[in-house]
Amino acid sequence: MNTSGHAADDVRAPGLRLKPFRGIRYVPERVGSLAAVTSPPYDVVVRPDGLHHLESADPHNIVRLILPQAVTAGTRHRKAAVTLDRWLADGILAPDPEPALYVYEQRGDGILQRGLIGALELSTPAEGIVLPHEDVMPHVVEDRADLMRTTAANLEPLLLTYRSKGDGAGTVIDRAVEREPLLSTTTEDGFHHRLWSVTDPADLAAAATELGRHQALIADGHHRWATYLRLREEHTAPGPWNHGLVLLIDTARYPLRVRAIHRLLNRLPVADALAALGDSFRVTRVDGPLSAAQEVLAGATAEGNAFLLAGDGTFHLLDRPDPELLARTVRTDRPEAWRTLDATVLHSTLLDHVWRIPDAPEDISYIHDTEAAVAQAERRGGTAVLMHPVKEEVVRDLARQGVTMPRKSTSFGPKPATGLVLRSLALD
């Protein structure tokens, strides 16, 4: 089975079915720059600072669609729909003339990544075509569903990985990048982005044949995939809701990086977190700077579960958890690889049992950027729990067994920039 991009078995038809669509893109002459209107995926935007930065970058930044600001959720989502309609009417955004698959390239930080963006036919995990590896939070799925339902659009592609044994899709990509791109821009993180359209019937057929042999792992976008499936259930007739916007990366050619996602405990000061530990973990104060503290965390994680607490101007390493406590708090009906995950121990033992933190967005925030997690913890008087990345082979093995990891356990990347190509369901 192809689950993480490092091991792949062919799957029976239909496999992956990626459909061309009429992409909606920014009209370069109508915006300050393409870089100024792009954004990271919605869940990577650090709020409020990163959100405000993007909003001020350009009045038409895509963040106004993926993270609209208003008092209530319903108002926010209607605002996004009105904004999208207005930008289309004003020529800020425009649909491409014909359906296409899009070759997308990112280059930077020593990485070259290329893949295909298209509308993928939806499937449930039981069908074994698109496999999740993380749990989702219902309130996030509900929010994304209402946004997609109200805008009738897929505003940003999910990141999926597969591992090819053939040359069909890869050859199509190689031919495309020899042509002039539809767009080329460099975002402020230093990454270069280019996009090409593929409309030739022979190329589309070659890509379809190759992808139809494979399954994929959701690398980034579990909540949006769950949202796609929920909206498909609401629209039982065949139509555009049977597909969702994705970026497919062949990691045999373009391996991804895996990073951690950190937790910010908004209402738990570091002093209270440490006091509640008792003898459940060994606690060691660690000297900064942050980079040095992270190296200590990496070394401790190699020997077992370990976490780094920050938020009071210092760092505290938590490691060597009490085995009896783990036995009492971690469920036993899962594989050993799942039971020993840092994310499992964090949620089952520390959050649920030791600290008794409610599983609610006002209590726990998930932040990809390490420095931002520490800064926000210090600003709010809370505790940042810094994590070490899980190994990709662990993700692969658990996905093969149909076992999902605790939500927000991994961050695969680089992630596609949001705003380069959108999908309107009204055009399908």
CSV table of C-alpha atoms in Angstrom, one decimal:
chain,number,residue,atom,x,y,z
A,1,MET,CA,0.0,0.0,0.0
A,2,ASN,CA,1.2,3.5,-0.7
A,3,THR,CA,0.7,5.4,2.5
A,4,SER,CA,3.5,7.8,3.2
A,5,GLY,CA,5.3,8.1,-0.1
A,6,HIS,CA,8.1,5.7,0.8
A,7,ALA,CA,6.4,2.4,0.2
A,8,ALA,CA,3.8,1.8,-2.5
A,9,ASP,CA,1.8,-1.0,-3.8
A,10,ASP,CA,-0.6,-0.6,-6.7
A,11,VAL,CA,-4.2,-0.5,-5.8
A,12,ARG,CA,-7.1,-1.8,-7.8
A,13,ALA,CA,-9.1,0.5,-10.0
A,14,PRO,CA,-10.3,3.2,-9.6
A,15,GLY,CA,-7.3,4.4,-7.5
A,16,LEU,CA,-6.7,8.1,-7.6
A,17,ARG,CA,-9.0,10.0,-10.1
A,18,LEU,CA,-7.8,13.5,-10.6
A,19,LYS,CA,-10.0,15.7,-12.8
A,20,PRO,CA,-9.1,18.9,-14.6
A,21,PHE,CA,-11.0,22.0,-13.6
A,22,ARG,CA,-11.2,25.7,-14.5
A,23,GLY,CA,-8.9,27.3,-12.1
A,24,ILE,CA,-9.7,30.7,-10.7
A,25,ARG,CA,-6.5,32.9,-10.4
A,26,TYR,CA,-5.6,36.4,-9.5
A,27,VAL,CA,-5.2,38.8,-12.4
A,28,PRO,CA,-1.7,40.1,-11.9
A,29,GLU,CA,-2.4,43.6,-13.3
A,30,ARG,CA,-5.2,44.0,-10.6
A,31,VAL,CA,-3.1,43.3,-7.5
A,32,GLY,CA,0.1,44.7,-6.1
A,33,SER,CA,1.9,41.5,-6.5
A,34,LEU,CA,1.1,37.8,-6.6
A,35,ALA,CA,3.3,37.3,-3.5
A,36,ALA,CA,1.3,39.9,-1.6
A,37,VAL,CA,-2.0,38.2,-2.1
A,38,THR,CA,-0.9,34.7,-1.1
A,39,SER,CA,-1.0,33.1,2.3
A,40,PRO,CA,0.0,29.9,4.2
A,41,PRO,CA,-2.8,27.4,4.7
A,42,TYR,CA,-5.5,28.7,7.1
A,43,ASP,CA,-4.3,26.6,10.0
A,44,VAL,CA,-0.7,27.7,9.7
A,45,VAL,CA,-1.5,31.4,9.9
A,46,VAL,CA,-0.5,32.6,13.3
A,47,ARG,CA,-3.3,34.6,14.8
A,48,PRO,CA,-3.6,37.5,15.4
A,49,ASP,CA,-0.2,38.8,14.3
A,50,GLY,CA,0.2,36.8,11.1
A,51,LEU,CA,-3.4,37.4,10.1
A,52,HIS,CA,-3.0,41.2,10.5
A,53,HIS,CA,0.3,41.1,8.6
A,54,LEU,CA,-1.3,39.3,5.7
A,55,GLU,CA,-4.4,41.6,5.7
A,56,SER,CA,-2.1,44.6,5.5
A,57,ALA,CA,0.1,43.1,2.7
A,58,ASP,CA,-2.6,43.7,0.1
A,59,PRO,CA,-6.3,44.6,0.2
A,60,HIS,CA,-7.0,41.5,-1.8
A,61,ASN,CA,-4.9,39.0,0.1
A,62,ILE,CA,-6.5,35.5,0.1
A,63,VAL,CA,-6.6,35.4,3.9
A,64,ARG,CA,-9.8,37.5,3.6
A,65,LEU,CA,-11.4,34.5,2.1
A,66,ILE,CA,-9.9,31.6,4.1
A,67,LEU,CA,-10.0,33.5,7.5
A,68,PRO,CA,-12.6,36.2,7.1
A,69,GLN,CA,-13.1,38.4,10.2
A,70,ALA,CA,-16.5,39.1,11.8
A,71,VAL,CA,-18.3,38.7,15.1
A,72,THR,CA,-20.1,35.4,14.3
A,73,ALA,CA,-19.1,32.4,12.2
A,74,GLY,CA,-22.1,32.8,9.9
A,75,THR,CA,-21.3,36.5,9.3
A,76,ARG,CA,-17.7,35.6,8.6
A,77,HIS,CA,-18.5,33.0,6.0
A,78,ARG,CA,-21.1,35.2,4.3
A,79,LYS,CA,-18.5,38.0,4.2
A,80,ALA,CA,-16.1,35.6,2.5
A,81,ALA,CA,-18.7,34.7,-0.1
A,82,VAL,CA,-19.5,38.3,-0.8
A,83,THR,CA,-15.8,39.2,-1.1
A,84,LEU,CA,-15.2,36.3,-3.5
A,85,ASP,CA,-18.2,37.4,-5.7
A,86,ARG,CA,-17.0,41.0,-5.7
A,87,TRP,CA,-13.4,40.1,-6.6
A,88,LEU,CA,-14.7,38.0,-9.5
A,89,ALA,CA,-17.1,40.8,-10.7
A,90,ASP,CA,-14.3,43.4,-10.4
A,91,GLY,CA,-11.8,41.3,-12.3
A,92,ILE,CA,-9.4,40.8,-9.4
A,93,LEU,CA,-9.9,37.1,-9.8
A,94,ALA,CA,-10.8,35.4,-13.1
A,95,PRO,CA,-11.4,31.8,-14.3
A,96,ASP,CA,-9.1,30.2,-16.8
A,97,PRO,CA,-10.7,29.6,-20.2
A,98,GLU,CA,-10.7,25.8,-20.1
A,99,PRO,CA,-10.4,22.9,-17.6
A,100,ALA,CA,-6.8,21.9,-16.7
A,101,LEU,CA,-4.6,20.1,-14.3
A,102,TYR,CA,-2.0,22.4,-12.9
A,103,VAL,CA,1.7,21.6,-12.4
A,104,TYR,CA,2.9,23.4,-9.3
A,105,GLU,CA,6.5,24.0,-8.3
A,106,GLN,CA,8.0,25.2,-5.1
A,107,ARG,CA,11.7,25.8,-4.7
A,108,GLY,CA,13.6,27.1,-1.6
A,109,ASP,CA,15.5,26.1,1.6
A,110,GLY,CA,17.2,23.3,-0.3
A,111,ILE,CA,13.9,21.8,-1.5
A,112,LEU,CA,12.5,21.3,-5.0
A,113,GLN,CA,8.9,20.1,-5.0
A,114,ARG,CA,6.6,19.5,-8.0
A,115,GLY,CA,3.2,18.1,-8.2
A,116,LEU,CA,-0.2,18.1,-9.8
A,117,ILE,CA,-3.2,20.2,-8.7
A,118,GLY,CA,-6.6,19.0,-9.7
A,119,ALA,CA,-10.1,18.0,-8.5
A,120,LEU,CA,-9.8,14.6,-6.9
A,121,GLU,CA,-12.7,12.2,-6.7
A,122,LEU,CA,-13.6,11.8,-3.0
A,123,SER,CA,-13.4,8.4,-1.2
A,124,THR,CA,-13.8,7.3,2.4
A,125,PRO,CA,-10.9,5.8,4.4
A,126,ALA,CA,-12.6,2.4,4.2
A,127,GLU,CA,-12.1,2.4,0.4
A,128,GLY,CA,-8.4,2.5,0.8
A,129,ILE,CA,-7.7,5.2,-1.9
A,130,VAL,CA,-7.0,8.2,0.3
A,131,LEU,CA,-5.7,7.4,3.8
A,132,PRO,CA,-5.8,9.8,6.7
A,133,HIS,CA,-3.2,9.4,9.5
A,134,GLU,CA,-4.6,11.9,12.1
A,135,ASP,CA,-7.8,12.5,14.0
A,136,VAL,CA,-9.8,15.7,13.4
A,137,MET,CA,-11.6,18.2,15.6
A,138,PRO,CA,-15.3,18.4,14.9
A,139,HIS,CA,-15.6,22.2,15.5
A,140,VAL,CA,-12.9,22.8,12.8
A,141,VAL,CA,-14.6,20.6,10.3
A,142,GLU,CA,-17.9,22.4,11.0
A,143,ASP,CA,-16.2,25.8,10.5
A,144,ARG,CA,-14.5,24.7,7.2
A,145,ALA,CA,-17.7,23.1,6.0
A,146,ASP,CA,-19.8,26.2,6.5
A,147,LEU,CA,-17.1,28.3,4.7
A,148,MET,CA,-17.0,26.0,1.7
A,149,ARG,CA,-20.8,25.6,1.7
A,150,THR,CA,-21.3,29.4,1.8
A,151,THR,CA,-18.6,30.3,-0.8
A,152,ALA,CA,-19.3,27.2,-3.0
A,153,ALA,CA,-15.5,27.1,-3.5
A,154,ASN,CA,-12.4,25.1,-2.6
A,155,LEU,CA,-10.1,28.0,-1.6
A,156,GLU,CA,-6.9,26.0,-1.0
A,157,PRO,CA,-5.5,22.6,-2.0
A,158,LEU,CA,-4.9,19.8,0.4
A,159,LEU,CA,-1.4,18.2,0.3
A,160,LEU,CA,-1.5,14.5,-0.6
A,161,THR,CA,1.4,12.2,-1.3
A,162,TYR,CA,1.8,9.0,-3.3
A,163,ARG,CA,4.8,7.0,-4.7
A,164,SER,CA,4.9,6.3,-8.4
A,165,LYS,CA,6.3,3.3,-10.1
A,166,GLY,CA,5.8,4.7,-13.5
A,167,ASP,CA,6.6,7.7,-15.6
A,168,GLY,CA,3.1,8.9,-16.7
A,169,ALA,CA,2.5,11.9,-14.3
A,170,GLY,CA,6.2,12.6,-13.9
A,171,THR,CA,6.7,12.9,-17.6
A,172,VAL,CA,3.7,15.2,-17.9
A,173,ILE,CA,5.3,17.4,-15.2
A,174,ASP,CA,8.7,17.4,-16.8
A,175,ARG,CA,7.3,18.5,-20.1
A,176,ALA,CA,5.2,21.3,-18.5
A,177,VAL,CA,8.1,22.9,-16.7
A,178,GLU,CA,10.0,23.3,-20.0
A,179,ARG,CA,7.3,25.9,-21.0
A,180,GLU,CA,6.7,29.4,-19.8
A,181,PRO,CA,4.7,29.3,-16.6
A,182,LEU,CA,1.3,30.9,-16.1
A,183,LEU,CA,2.7,32.6,-13.0
A,184,SER,CA,6.0,33.0,-11.1
A,185,THR,CA,6.4,34.6,-7.7
A,186,THR,CA,8.6,34.6,-4.7
A,187,THR,CA,6.9,34.8,-1.3
A,188,GLU,CA,8.5,36.5,1.8
A,189,ASP,CA,9.6,33.1,3.2
A,190,GLY,CA,12.0,33.0,0.2
A,191,PHE,CA,10.2,30.2,-1.6
A,192,HIS,CA,9.8,30.5,-5.4
A,193,HIS,CA,6.5,29.4,-6.8
A,194,ARG,CA,5.6,28.6,-10.4
A,195,LEU,CA,2.4,27.2,-12.0
A,196,TRP,CA,1.6,25.7,-15.4
A,197,SER,CA,-1.6,24.4,-16.9
A,198,VAL,CA,-1.9,21.0,-18.6
A,199,THR,CA,-4.7,20.7,-21.1
A,200,ASP,CA,-3.4,18.4,-23.8
A,201,PRO,CA,-5.6,15.3,-23.9
A,202,ALA,CA,-2.7,12.9,-24.3
A,203,ASP,CA,-1.0,14.4,-21.2
A,204,LEU,CA,-4.2,14.3,-19.2
A,205,ALA,CA,-4.7,10.6,-20.2
A,206,ALA,CA,-1.1,9.7,-19.2
A,207,ALA,CA,-1.5,11.4,-15.8
A,208,ALA,CA,-4.9,9.7,-15.2
A,209,THR,CA,-3.5,6.2,-16.1
A,210,GLU,CA,-0.6,6.6,-13.7
A,211,LEU,CA,-2.6,8.0,-10.8
A,212,GLY,CA,-5.3,5.4,-11.2
A,213,ARG,CA,-2.8,2.8,-10.0
A,214,HIS,CA,-2.1,4.4,-6.7
A,215,GLN,CA,-3.5,5.5,-3.3
A,216,ALA,CA,-2.4,8.5,-1.4
A,217,LEU,CA,-1.7,9.6,2.2
A,218,ILE,CA,-3.2,12.9,3.4
A,219,ALA,CA,0.0,14.8,4.3
A,220,ASP,CA,-1.7,18.1,5.2
A,221,GLY,CA,-5.4,18.8,5.2
A,222,HIS,CA,-7.2,16.2,7.3
A,223,HIS,CA,-9.9,18.7,8.4
A,224,ARG,CA,-10.5,19.9,4.8
A,225,TRP,CA,-10.7,16.3,3.6
A,226,ALA,CA,-13.3,15.5,6.3
A,227,THR,CA,-15.1,18.6,5.2
A,228,TYR,CA,-15.2,17.5,1.6
A,229,LEU,CA,-16.7,14.2,2.7
A,230,ARG,CA,-19.3,15.9,4.8
A,231,LEU,CA,-20.4,18.2,2.0
A,232,ARG,CA,-20.5,15.3,-0.4
A,233,GLU,CA,-23.0,13.6,1.9
A,234,GLU,CA,-25.2,16.8,1.7
A,235,HIS,CA,-25.2,16.7,-2.1
A,236,THR,CA,-26.2,13.2,-3.0
A,237,ALA,CA,-26.6,13.8,-6.7
A,238,PRO,CA,-23.5,13.4,-8.8
A,239,GLY,CA,-21.8,16.8,-9.3
A,240,PRO,CA,-18.9,19.1,-8.2
A,241,TRP,CA,-19.2,18.2,-4.5
A,242,ASN,CA,-17.9,14.7,-5.4
A,243,HIS,CA,-14.5,16.2,-5.9
A,244,GLY,CA,-12.1,18.3,-3.8
A,245,LEU,CA,-9.1,20.5,-4.6
A,246,VAL,CA,-5.8,18.7,-3.9
A,247,LEU,CA,-2.0,18.9,-4.7
A,248,LEU,CA,-0.6,15.4,-5.3
A,249,ILE,CA,3.1,15.0,-4.8
A,250,ASP,CA,5.1,11.9,-5.9
A,251,THR,CA,7.5,11.5,-3.0
A,252,ALA,CA,9.6,9.0,-4.9
A,253,ARG,CA,10.8,12.0,-6.8
A,254,TYR,CA,10.1,14.8,-4.3
A,255,PRO,CA,10.4,13.8,-0.6
A,256,LEU,CA,8.6,15.9,1.9
A,257,ARG,CA,9.8,17.1,5.3
A,258,VAL,CA,8.0,16.3,8.5
A,259,ARG,CA,7.9,18.8,11.4
A,260,ALA,CA,6.2,19.0,14.7
A,261,ILE,CA,3.1,21.0,15.7
A,262,HIS,CA,3.3,22.6,19.1
A,263,ARG,CA,0.6,23.1,21.7
A,264,LEU,CA,-0.2,26.4,23.4
A,265,LEU,CA,-2.0,26.0,26.7
A,266,ASN,CA,-3.6,29.4,26.9
A,267,ARG,CA,-4.9,29.3,30.5
A,268,LEU,CA,-2.1,27.3,32.2
A,269,PRO,CA,0.9,29.2,33.5
A,270,VAL,CA,4.3,27.4,33.4
A,271,ALA,CA,4.6,27.5,37.2
A,272,ASP,CA,1.2,25.8,37.6
A,273,ALA,CA,2.1,23.2,34.9
A,274,LEU,CA,5.3,22.3,36.7
A,275,ALA,CA,3.7,22.2,40.1
A,276,ALA,CA,1.0,19.7,38.9
A,277,LEU,CA,3.6,17.3,37.6
A,278,GLY,CA,4.7,15.9,40.9
A,279,ASP,CA,6.9,12.8,40.3
A,280,SER,CA,5.1,11.9,37.0
A,281,PHE,CA,8.0,13.2,34.8
A,282,ARG,CA,11.6,14.2,35.4
A,283,VAL,CA,11.9,18.0,35.1
A,284,THR,CA,15.1,19.6,34.0
A,285,ARG,CA,15.7,23.3,33.5
A,286,VAL,CA,17.4,23.9,30.1
A,287,ASP,CA,19.4,26.9,29.1
A,288,GLY,CA,18.5,28.8,26.0
A,289,PRO,CA,18.5,30.0,23.3
A,290,LEU,CA,15.6,28.2,21.8
A,291,SER,CA,17.7,26.4,19.2
A,292,ALA,CA,19.9,24.9,21.9
A,293,ALA,CA,16.9,23.9,24.0
A,294,GLN,CA,15.4,22.2,20.9
A,295,GLU,CA,18.6,20.2,20.5
A,296,VAL,CA,18.3,19.0,24.1
A,297,LEU,CA,14.7,18.0,23.4
A,298,ALA,CA,15.8,16.0,20.3
A,299,GLY,CA,18.3,14.1,22.3
A,300,ALA,CA,15.8,13.3,25.1
A,301,THR,CA,13.1,12.2,22.6
A,302,ALA,CA,15.5,9.6,21.1
A,303,GLU,CA,15.4,7.9,24.5
A,304,GLY,CA,11.6,8.1,25.1
A,305,ASN,CA,8.8,10.6,25.5
A,306,ALA,CA,10.0,14.1,26.1
A,307,PHE,CA,8.6,17.6,25.9
A,308,LEU,CA,9.9,21.2,26.3
A,309,LEU,CA,7.8,23.7,28.3
A,310,ALA,CA,8.2,27.4,27.6
A,311,GLY,CA,6.4,30.6,28.4
A,312,ASP,CA,8.1,32.1,31.5
A,313,GLY,CA,11.3,33.1,29.9
A,314,THR,CA,13.0,29.7,30.6
A,315,PHE,CA,12.8,26.2,29.2
A,316,HIS,CA,11.9,23.0,31.1
A,317,LEU,CA,12.5,19.6,29.7
A,318,LEU,CA,10.0,16.9,30.7
A,319,ASP,CA,11.1,13.3,30.1
A,320,ARG,CA,11.2,9.9,31.7
A,321,PRO,CA,7.5,9.6,32.5
A,322,ASP,CA,6.4,7.3,35.2
A,323,PRO,CA,5.7,3.9,33.5
A,324,GLU,CA,2.8,3.1,35.9
A,325,LEU,CA,1.2,6.4,35.1
A,326,LEU,CA,1.4,5.7,31.4
A,327,ALA,CA,-0.1,2.3,31.9
A,328,ARG,CA,-3.1,3.8,33.7
A,329,THR,CA,-3.7,6.7,31.3
A,330,VAL,CA,-2.9,5.4,27.8
A,331,ARG,CA,-5.4,3.1,26.1
A,332,THR,CA,-4.2,-0.4,25.5
A,333,ASP,CA,-6.3,-1.3,22.4
A,334,ARG,CA,-3.9,0.4,20.0
A,335,PRO,CA,-0.5,-0.7,18.6
A,336,GLU,CA,2.6,-0.1,20.6
A,337,ALA,CA,3.8,2.5,18.1
A,338,TRP,CA,0.7,4.5,18.8
A,339,ARG,CA,0.8,4.1,22.5
A,340,THR,CA,4.4,5.5,22.7
A,341,LEU,CA,3.8,8.5,20.4
A,342,ASP,CA,4.7,11.8,22.1
A,343,ALA,CA,1.3,13.2,21.0
A,344,THR,CA,-0.5,10.2,22.6
A,345,VAL,CA,1.3,10.6,25.9
A,346,LEU,CA,0.8,14.4,25.8
A,347,HIS,CA,-2.9,14.2,25.3
A,348,SER,CA,-3.8,11.0,27.3
A,349,THR,CA,-1.5,11.5,30.2
A,350,LEU,CA,-0.5,15.2,30.6
A,351,LEU,CA,-3.5,17.1,29.2
A,352,ASP,CA,-6.3,14.7,30.2
A,353,HIS,CA,-4.9,13.3,33.5
A,354,VAL,CA,-2.2,15.6,35.0
A,355,TRP,CA,-3.2,19.0,33.9
A,356,ARG,CA,-6.9,18.3,33.2
A,357,ILE,CA,-7.0,20.8,30.3
A,358,PRO,CA,-10.4,20.8,28.5
A,359,ASP,CA,-10.3,19.8,24.8
A,360,ALA,CA,-11.5,23.2,23.6
A,361,PRO,CA,-10.0,25.8,21.3
A,362,GLU,CA,-10.0,28.5,24.0
A,363,ASP,CA,-7.8,26.2,26.1
A,364,ILE,CA,-5.5,24.6,23.5
A,365,SER,CA,-4.1,26.2,20.4
A,366,TYR,CA,-2.0,24.4,17.8
A,367,ILE,CA,1.0,26.4,16.4
A,368,HIS,CA,3.4,25.2,13.7
A,369,ASP,CA,6.1,27.8,14.2
A,370,THR,CA,8.2,27.2,17.3
A,371,GLU,CA,9.2,30.8,17.9
A,372,ALA,CA,5.6,32.0,17.6
A,373,ALA,CA,4.5,29.3,20.1
A,374,VAL,CA,7.0,30.5,22.7
A,375,ALA,CA,6.2,34.2,22.0
A,376,GLN,CA,2.5,33.7,22.4
A,377,ALA,CA,2.9,31.7,25.6
A,378,GLU,CA,5.0,34.5,27.1
A,379,ARG,CA,2.5,37.1,26.0
A,380,ARG,CA,-0.6,35.3,27.3
A,381,GLY,CA,1.0,33.9,30.4
A,382,GLY,CA,0.4,30.4,29.2
A,383,THR,CA,2.5,27.3,28.5
A,384,ALA,CA,4.0,26.3,25.2
A,385,VAL,CA,4.5,22.5,24.9
A,386,LEU,CA,7.2,22.1,22.3
A,387,MET,CA,7.2,18.8,20.4
A,388,HIS,CA,9.8,16.9,18.4
A,389,PRO,CA,8.8,15.6,14.9
A,390,VAL,CA,7.5,12.1,14.6
A,391,LYS,CA,9.4,9.9,12.2
A,392,GLU,CA,7.7,9.5,8.8
A,393,GLU,CA,8.0,5.7,8.8
A,394,VAL,CA,5.9,5.7,12.0
A,395,VAL,CA,3.2,7.6,10.2
A,396,ARG,CA,3.4,5.2,7.3
A,397,ASP,CA,3.1,2.1,9.4
A,398,LEU,CA,0.2,3.3,11.5
A,399,ALA,CA,-1.7,4.5,8.4
A,400,ARG,CA,-1.2,1.0,6.9
A,401,GLN,CA,-2.9,-0.5,9.9
A,402,GLY,CA,-5.8,2.0,9.7
A,403,VAL,CA,-4.8,3.7,12.9
A,404,THR,CA,-5.1,7.4,13.1
A,405,MET,CA,-2.7,9.5,15.3
A,406,PRO,CA,-3.8,12.2,17.7
A,407,ARG,CA,-4.8,15.3,15.8
A,408,LYS,CA,-2.1,17.7,14.8
A,409,SER,CA,0.7,15.2,15.3
A,410,THR,CA,2.6,16.0,12.1
A,411,SER,CA,3.3,18.9,9.8
A,412,PHE,CA,4.4,17.8,6.3
A,413,GLY,CA,5.9,20.4,4.0
A,414,PRO,CA,6.6,22.5,2.3
A,415,LYS,CA,2.9,23.2,2.1
A,416,PRO,CA,1.3,24.8,-1.1
A,417,ALA,CA,0.8,28.5,-1.0
A,418,THR,CA,-2.8,29.5,-0.8
A,419,GLY,CA,-4.1,31.9,-3.4
A,420,LEU,CA,-2.3,30.7,-6.6
A,421,VAL,CA,-5.3,28.7,-7.9
A,422,LEU,CA,-8.9,28.3,-6.5
A,423,ARG,CA,-11.7,26.0,-7.5
A,424,SER,CA,-15.3,27.3,-7.9
A,425,LEU,CA,-17.9,24.6,-7.7
A,426,ALA,CA,-20.2,26.7,-9.9
A,427,LEU,CA,-17.8,26.3,-12.8
A,428,ASP,CA,-17.6,22.4,-12.6
